Amino acid sequence: MPAVLFSLMLLGALCSLGESMSREEKSRLRNQVVEMFDHAYQNYMDHAYPADELMPLTCRGRVRGLEPSRGDVDDALGKFSLTLIDTLDTLVLLNKTTEFEAAVRRVLKDVRLDNDIVVSVFETNIRVLGGLLGGHSMAVMLKEGGQNMQWYQDELLHMAKDLGLRLLPAFNTSSGLPYPRVNLRHGVRGPGTRTGTETDTCTACAGTLILEFAALSRFTGDPVFEAHARRAMDFLWEKRQRNSNLVGTTINIHSGEWVRRDSGVGAGIDSYYEYLLKAYVLLGDDQFLQRFNIHYASIMKYISQPPLLLDVHIHKPLLPARTWMDSLLAFFPGLQVLKGDIRPAIETHEMLYQVTKKHNFLPEAFTTDFRVHWAQHPLRPEFAESTYFLYKATGDPYYLEAGRTILDNLNRFARVPCGFAAMKDVRTGSHEDRMDSFFLAEMFKYLFLLFADDEDLPFDIEDYIFTTEAHLLPLSLSTTPHSQSIPSNRTSEEEMDDSNFEWTCPNTRLLFPDPAYPRHLREPIRTAVDKSCPRAAPYREPGMGRPPLRAQDFMANNPEHLELLRRMGVTLIHLKDGRVQLVQHATQAVSAVAAEDGVRFMQEMMELSSQQQKEQLPPRAIQIVSDPFFGRVVLTAGPAQFGIDLSKSATGLRGFVTVAEPYSGCSEITNPEYVRGHIALLQRGQCMFAEKARHIQKAGAIGGIVIDDNEGSSSDTAPLFQMAGDGRSTDDVTLPLLFLFHKEGNILLETLKEYREVEVLLSDKARDRGADVEAAEGGCLTEATTPTNFEPISQSLISTLALDEIKPSQEAVSDVDQDTSPMEEASTEEGVGPAEKEASPAEEAMADSTQPKEETDSEKSKEGKTDSNQSVDELLADWREDLEAFQQMEKDEL
């Protein structure tokens, strides 16, 4: 079957479902896409080029080695003007041929590919090699048109071949699977390469090469690139689990053993499946279609639980591997459209759309009950991609409205003066200083095509196929002669069963005899998501009897409780980071009965800690709304378990900030004339949170912000936590109190120092930038739960606890492994995290008797006001990405 025919399923509207969008409105939205692209692209060119990426909060380029390392995510950066190369074919699609010609000249003049730098083979292939090939395709098309690029002599293709040759050393393995990283100058395993010791790679990393490498071979006539990519695909196919016909997430590149045996359609595997189907479309090789269909049948049998797509174990495919989904699976409905399986595509897309409407963006990961699991959103385009493909297949204007939602949310929540900033937390609206190249390469392509008519496009989009980075490769490559220099492990003829082929392209008139059919599929899914805002299950008794001291009654500042712990063989060890470790030795108990009570107490404490993690409040937002910020700076803040609940306030609390004296807030406020009617800034330490709140409330403050005194702490790298009370009723506290880590607090302090009058908005999440605060939308903000496992160890029980000022709000961390979410692990005690914490009552009592006070309130106040001479811009420059979460994400090749 000719490859071109297979793509015809993507031809436009065959039926009209619902009210259509007027041509004028589509034109307005299309023009809005172009304006947004211009805003992002021009800011990159003005403030970042020739750097790889733009840092939109600080209006400067991200140059690898000059900025703090972000771990694996930086492997995409190779000092080769990544964003410009990734954007080349987008310029042509958006009818910016003049800008495209200038961009090509810049690439040829400025970009070097022989840098002594280690890069990701996967990212460099899809972004840089794909970008050069897409740019070459566009240049050839324009040159043939006779008006533009008449000077072009395949220079981008020559660069692409140069880069392809620099990637080839990564394939020097016995399996044919490439190393995950390569040095652009030195290759792999040579002197100075700083790579070649890796043993594992993700399935998508090894299986997402065939489109770019085959295109390079067919453009240049050199078969070596396509041969290596085919060999890698063949090896992955041979290593599939033969009973389930699924592949794992991570594989050993030497032995072929699966390292991670969980299987899904999201991070780590996604584009392997995509490239099997698209390799058939582009290259016309039946084998790729057969393999895809075998995999697809297993995906629909085991992984698809409409509308959910849940990972399973490849050897036990009926056993779920996780209870959450990652945002990268949002591409899959679009792939199902290409496959022709429209019904599950509609169902999964609708689930994703409802999650998007609930959180404004797709969180990086979300649970099966649609709560946030990982709160970041780096402006990923996969949902827009599937929206476009579903509109192409159905013509349903519902998907135009979904596209409008994407546009509106990008402008309302992600747009900043220097581009578009990734969301650090979709719940609060806080930003990361990050605008990835794929945002320009993919997002604006799909959104423009969604609202464009045929006459708006400079070429026939049906003559091209999209790579996973949305680069455009011509389908005419399927007729280009090619050969293989490396034998392919082709499937035996016995396996070539006609049942594995589905040759008929879908007819949407038959799929949708009733125009309301798609709507009927969507309704129950919308209802399911809307109703899913579950509350944590009530605390259950451990079921092993009642010890003399219950964990829920324990107070660290109660001498009687400490004595009861001693009698049960439980001792407290104060750690250097401020936490308290509880250790239980049965042999140190006063009796066997007391030892049993100690074991039960420790188990109860762990149960209680796990339950409290389920009851954690989501983070809050502090938004600087005064001139010149107008709401564009949003700081992530920790909530308090007492005072006004900002999630129940439609408008939040708006007011000017002032520094309280004493800065600690641990005694009566001495500057009430300045605090009255303002939001008071306080420093952490020396007393309980509730005590600080009472003092500023008495002075007439309308709210309070506690700033961490541990230099360098930041919500970027530390888990958010909640502030607890002081062991007695806090009903008398009637103002909101929020907590900022040191870096975020310094931004606020330096802003106050520079501008004198600074107005902020305290709320559950950021409001529209540059606009008046709107009424908060309904719904519930939720966060991930983090189960804590605990088992007895020998004859003793050890638990590291972050004890709060009262009783049971402990975060327990045992010496056994925990399945934790890196972003959402929070504490109910003041100061849990990598920095030193405020002492609990028990700690304070011990400290008072053994250690002198080192700082006075006045010294603390002085330090709080002058501990940084950095400008606001410099402080914003230090506002780093969430390293811990994204290091974990990048291990899955997210």
XYZ file of N, CA and C in Angstrom, residues 43 47-48 52-63 67-68 70 73-74 77 376-379 413-414 416-425 429-437 632-634 636 714-716 743-744 747 769 872-883 886:
210
model
N 11.632 37.299 21.446
C 12.338 37.427 22.722
C 13.526 36.484 22.794
N 17.051 38.316 23.274
C 17.647 38.187 24.604
C 18.488 36.929 24.800
N 18.344 35.924 23.927
C 19.009 34.647 24.193
C 19.964 34.209 23.085
N 21.275 28.286 23.611
C 20.363 27.209 23.215
C 18.904 27.538 23.518
N 18.653 28.118 24.677
C 17.272 28.377 25.065
C 17.167 29.723 25.774
N 15.947 30.229 25.829
C 15.635 31.476 26.521
C 15.220 31.187 27.957
N 15.712 32.000 28.878
C 15.231 31.986 30.263
C 14.291 33.184 30.397
N 12.994 32.964 30.313
C 12.050 34.071 30.130
C 11.820 34.938 31.361
N 12.131 34.442 32.537
C 11.933 35.273 33.733
C 13.068 36.273 33.900
N 14.252 35.889 33.484
C 15.414 36.768 33.639
C 15.870 37.360 32.313
N 15.150 37.048 31.239
C 15.411 37.656 29.925
C 16.865 37.464 29.494
N 17.342 36.250 29.548
C 18.683 35.970 29.070
C 18.744 34.530 28.562
N 19.847 34.219 27.882
C 19.987 32.895 27.316
C 20.512 31.890 28.320
N 20.106 30.650 28.117
C 20.628 29.555 28.937
C 21.804 28.919 28.200
N 22.988 29.098 28.765
C 24.198 28.530 28.189
C 24.706 27.444 29.120
N 25.153 28.275 33.677
C 24.034 28.216 34.613
C 24.183 26.974 35.488
N 23.642 26.993 36.699
C 23.686 25.791 37.538
C 23.096 24.584 36.804
N 21.103 21.413 35.759
C 19.772 20.875 36.056
C 19.740 19.356 35.891
N 18.340 16.955 32.204
C 17.575 17.822 31.295
C 18.499 18.707 30.481
N 19.693 19.010 30.994
C 20.638 19.853 30.267
C 21.340 19.114 29.134
N 21.087 20.436 25.611
C 21.792 21.654 25.235
C 23.194 21.311 24.744
N 4.501 20.220 37.971
C 5.096 21.069 36.945
C 4.363 20.931 35.609
N 4.570 21.933 34.760
C 4.112 21.848 33.376
C 5.061 22.675 32.526
N 5.982 22.033 31.798
C 6.971 22.776 31.015
C 6.472 23.158 29.622
N 5.196 23.486 29.510
C 4.591 23.929 28.247
C 4.678 22.842 27.182
N -1.714 32.506 32.016
C -0.904 31.978 33.105
C 0.585 31.824 32.777
N 0.947 31.648 31.520
C 2.346 31.375 31.187
C 3.055 32.558 30.532
N 4.840 35.930 29.956
C 5.610 36.894 30.747
C 6.230 37.882 29.761
N 6.767 38.992 30.236
C 7.280 40.005 29.309
C 8.314 39.494 28.314
N 9.116 38.500 28.693
C 10.179 38.012 27.812
C 9.869 36.652 27.192
N 8.615 36.335 26.980
C 8.286 35.061 26.350
C 7.175 34.348 27.092
N 7.315 33.038 27.194
C 6.373 32.203 27.946
C 7.188 31.346 28.914
N 6.779 31.343 30.167
C 7.528 30.628 31.205
C 6.813 29.336 31.571
N 7.570 28.277 31.729
C 7.015 27.001 32.190
C 6.387 27.170 33.560
N 5.401 26.333 33.844
C 4.732 26.387 35.145
C 5.478 25.486 36.131
N 5.865 26.084 37.218
C 6.522 25.304 38.270
C 5.499 24.528 39.081
N 4.307 25.085 39.226
C 3.255 24.430 39.994
C 1.921 24.876 39.415
N 0.226 28.487 40.102
C 0.545 29.368 38.995
C 1.949 29.919 39.035
N 2.816 29.388 39.881
C 4.196 29.878 39.953
C 4.982 29.386 38.732
N 6.031 30.133 38.389
C 6.766 29.923 37.143
C 8.124 29.284 37.370
N 8.678 28.732 36.276
C 10.083 28.345 36.190
C 10.744 29.203 35.124
N 12.019 29.473 35.299
C 12.756 30.292 34.341
C 13.199 29.413 33.176
N 12.225 29.026 32.348
C 12.465 27.975 31.367
C 11.476 28.107 30.213
N 11.962 28.119 29.000
C 11.122 28.016 27.802
C 11.822 27.064 26.846
N 11.408 25.803 26.865
C 12.079 24.772 26.077
C 11.884 24.998 24.584
N 12.839 24.503 23.805
C 12.782 24.705 22.354
C 11.556 24.042 21.742
N 3.030 39.446 37.651
C 3.817 38.542 36.826
C 4.871 37.769 37.614
N 5.060 38.124 38.888
C 5.960 37.363 39.750
C 5.106 36.626 40.768
N 5.191 35.305 40.756
C 4.400 34.462 41.657
C 5.356 33.590 42.458
N 5.882 30.567 45.274
C 5.212 29.415 45.880
C 5.386 29.458 47.390
N 15.039 26.916 49.168
C 14.172 27.353 48.080
C 13.126 26.299 47.805
N 11.960 26.729 47.392
C 10.919 25.776 47.014
C 11.295 25.025 45.754
N 12.316 25.501 45.028
C 12.787 24.786 43.852
C 13.352 23.420 44.209
N 15.089 31.887 49.413
C 15.276 32.527 48.110
C 14.046 33.311 47.699
N 12.873 32.713 47.847
C 11.654 33.420 47.496
C 11.417 34.603 48.418
N 13.479 37.568 47.391
C 12.897 38.311 46.272
C 11.918 39.352 46.791
N -2.488 37.474 35.181
C -1.414 38.452 35.186
C -1.897 39.769 34.613
N 16.653 42.730 42.431
C 15.519 41.839 42.222
C 15.753 40.950 41.005
N 16.331 41.533 39.935
C 16.600 40.741 38.739
C 17.566 39.603 39.030
N 18.606 39.894 39.844
C 19.577 38.842 40.161
C 18.948 37.758 41.009
N 18.066 38.172 41.918
C 17.392 37.172 42.742
C 16.473 36.310 41.898
N 15.771 36.945 40.961
C 14.922 36.158 40.075
C 15.754 35.196 39.237
N 16.983 35.620 38.932
C 17.870 34.757 38.151
C 18.236 33.500 38.915
N 18.190 33.557 40.253
C 18.520 32.399 41.074
C 17.330 31.480 41.304
N 16.221 31.870 40.714
C 14.984 31.101 40.932
C 15.035 29.875 40.040
N 15.621 28.838 40.534
C 15.934 27.663 39.730
C 14.753 26.706 39.565
N 14.863 25.843 38.548
C 13.873 24.798 38.322
C 13.870 23.771 39.450
N 12.818 23.027 39.519
C 12.712 22.000 40.555
C 13.599 20.825 40.164
N 14.834 20.823 40.707
C 15.831 19.859 40.262
C 15.416 18.431 40.577
N 12.596 16.967 38.298
C 12.921 16.797 36.903
C 14.083 15.846 36.683
